[in-house]
């Protein structure tokens, strides 16, 4: 009898309880990061009750459908459409709709003259941490401002390529078989290597280290470490002059192999830059027409491109690069680079987003003229060095027009 009563009570509770009623769920957008960006910027939308099947989520930026890259119940990773304009983000998921509280601002930009270069043949440029812009022509370092270009220092040694700066105000170049440090008072010293090449490749501290002298650039991270693409390796030099091999090898054993440290192989490495927030290095492997990433732990992966050259935009290995002249990062995970087919001629300023999609911001076909104006109207001419200032403005050495242009993002 006791068992029968318990059974009746159980059935009664289950019929009268609320547990069998379907739970009403609504889709909500609670945050969007970043809140602004250029077309092709990768954006993370945070919220609740998103459908976990990618195809079941439709995201629009002010009415323009976006590419949904990945999903979870609380997060969508999407790409800002090429033709998007500023406005609300809308989401259709699980048959329900949600709208962002604030507008997503689609960034635009205006290109204008920053300074005329006159007869000075600036190649690469870099900002120091005080906001001063410097440039180099292979033998000299110049101070650059809106008032003009002035010689700061002649470097009395072999020709160098590239220039870097640390937080203490020191500049660095890599002429021949050493890395040279230039103090704020223009005192010149060797950070690593020797003024006259003794030959060979070796790690070590200061003068113990050996470099091949075949580097196409130099870069610095936020901690003052210097990076030098030498022979078939990326080498790291600490502020105390300790030289190690971050990735690749010191045997000139070239190839195209992703991996960690010595397991990775490179072709000829030309231009490169450091993403300051992460410490990742992005380097052009010109032999294989690709851009590769080296983490601060020496892990090497291929970001874009393949063994075929070209100037085609697209996703990762479907994109093509031709001859990148300089790279710079915007601090938001995007990599910008100047690219050119000088024979065609066809010039481009291009962007790689966080997921490896390549898009073109600025183009040009004139070997002598760079036109000012908004994106889509302004042009570039034989672009070489590029650099971002602390405010996020992009500066371009338009060597064909003998000027540095400023791209102010709005």
PDB file of N, CA, C and O in Angstrom, residues 48 98 112-113 228 242 252 319-320 322 337 348 355 404 408:
ATOM      1  N   UNK A  48      24.061  35.658 -25.625  1.00  0.00           N
ATOM      2  CA  UNK A  48      23.494  34.445 -25.046  1.00  0.00           C
ATOM      3  C   UNK A  48      22.558  33.756 -26.024  1.00  0.00           C
ATOM      4  O   UNK A  48      21.951  34.393 -26.889  1.00  0.00           O
ATOM      5  N   UNK A  98      18.199  39.671 -32.607  1.00  0.00           N
ATOM      6  CA  UNK A  98      18.791  40.543 -31.598  1.00  0.00           C
ATOM      7  C   UNK A  98      19.517  41.675 -32.313  1.00  0.00           C
ATOM      8  O   UNK A  98      19.952  41.526 -33.450  1.00  0.00           O
ATOM      9  N   UNK A 112      46.596  62.147 -47.015  1.00  0.00           N
ATOM     10  CA  UNK A 112      47.075  63.511 -47.254  1.00  0.00           C
ATOM     11  C   UNK A 112      48.603  63.527 -47.248  1.00  0.00           C
ATOM     12  O   UNK A 112      49.245  62.574 -46.800  1.00  0.00           O
ATOM     13  N   UNK A 113      49.188  64.603 -47.743  1.00  0.00           N
ATOM     14  CA  UNK A 113      50.637  64.762 -47.722  1.00  0.00           C
ATOM     15  C   UNK A 113      51.110  64.991 -46.286  1.00  0.00           C
ATOM     16  O   UNK A 113      50.516  65.806 -45.559  1.00  0.00           O
ATOM     17  N   UNK A 228      66.635  40.121 -36.059  1.00  0.00           N
ATOM     18  CA  UNK A 228      67.499  40.265 -37.231  1.00  0.00           C
ATOM     19  C   UNK A 228      67.379  38.985 -38.055  1.00  0.00           C
ATOM     20  O   UNK A 228      67.788  37.911 -37.602  1.00  0.00           O
ATOM     21  N   UNK A 242      72.883  39.704 -25.902  1.00  0.00           N
ATOM     22  CA  UNK A 242      72.914  38.242 -25.968  1.00  0.00           C
ATOM     23  C   UNK A 242      72.163  37.791 -27.214  1.00  0.00           C
ATOM     24  O   UNK A 242      70.973  38.079 -27.373  1.00  0.00           O
ATOM     25  N   UNK A 252      72.553  27.865 -43.263  1.00  0.00           N
ATOM     26  CA  UNK A 252      72.067  28.227 -44.597  1.00  0.00           C
ATOM     27  C   UNK A 252      71.232  27.116 -45.230  1.00  0.00           C
ATOM     28  O   UNK A 252      71.126  27.011 -46.442  1.00  0.00           O
ATOM     29  N   UNK A 319      45.296  33.758 -50.928  1.00  0.00           N
ATOM     30  CA  UNK A 319      45.795  35.094 -51.257  1.00  0.00           C
ATOM     31  C   UNK A 319      47.178  34.980 -51.883  1.00  0.00           C
ATOM     32  O   UNK A 319      47.908  34.015 -51.664  1.00  0.00           O
ATOM     33  N   UNK A 320      47.543  35.996 -52.662  1.00  0.00           N
ATOM     34  CA  UNK A 320      48.852  36.019 -53.317  1.00  0.00           C
ATOM     35  C   UNK A 320      49.561  37.324 -52.977  1.00  0.00           C
ATOM     36  O   UNK A 320      48.957  38.388 -52.941  1.00  0.00           O
ATOM     37  N   UNK A 322      53.215  39.653 -53.967  1.00  0.00           N
ATOM     38  CA  UNK A 322      54.167  39.791 -55.063  1.00  0.00           C
ATOM     39  C   UNK A 322      55.554  40.159 -54.544  1.00  0.00           C
ATOM     40  O   UNK A 322      56.469  39.365 -54.626  1.00  0.00           O
ATOM     41  N   UNK A 337      50.815  45.825 -45.139  1.00  0.00           N
ATOM     42  CA  UNK A 337      52.059  45.763 -45.896  1.00  0.00           C
ATOM     43  C   UNK A 337      51.926  46.453 -47.239  1.00  0.00           C
ATOM     44  O   UNK A 337      50.852  46.514 -47.827  1.00  0.00           O
ATOM     45  N   UNK A 348      50.110  48.454 -54.093  1.00  0.00           N
ATOM     46  CA  UNK A 348      49.011  48.265 -53.144  1.00  0.00           C
ATOM     47  C   UNK A 348      49.486  48.441 -51.699  1.00  0.00           C
ATOM     48  O   UNK A 348      50.611  48.081 -51.358  1.00  0.00           O
ATOM     49  N   UNK A 355      42.466  36.523 -38.913  1.00  0.00           N
ATOM     50  CA  UNK A 355      42.246  35.160 -39.388  1.00  0.00           C
ATOM     51  C   UNK A 355      42.948  34.889 -40.715  1.00  0.00           C
ATOM     52  O   UNK A 355      42.748  33.849 -41.337  1.00  0.00           O
ATOM     53  N   UNK A 404      56.135  61.447 -48.171  1.00  0.00           N
ATOM     54  CA  UNK A 404      55.517  60.554 -47.195  1.00  0.00           C
ATOM     55  C   UNK A 404      54.068  60.991 -47.043  1.00  0.00           C
ATOM     56  O   UNK A 404      53.784  62.171 -46.819  1.00  0.00           O
ATOM     57  N   UNK A 408      44.987  59.001 -42.227  1.00  0.00           N
ATOM     58  CA  UNK A 408      44.313  59.253 -40.956  1.00  0.00           C
ATOM     59  C   UNK A 408      43.000  58.487 -40.920  1.00  0.00           C
ATOM     60  O   UNK A 408      42.100  58.752 -41.720  1.00  0.00           O
TER      61      UNK A 408
END
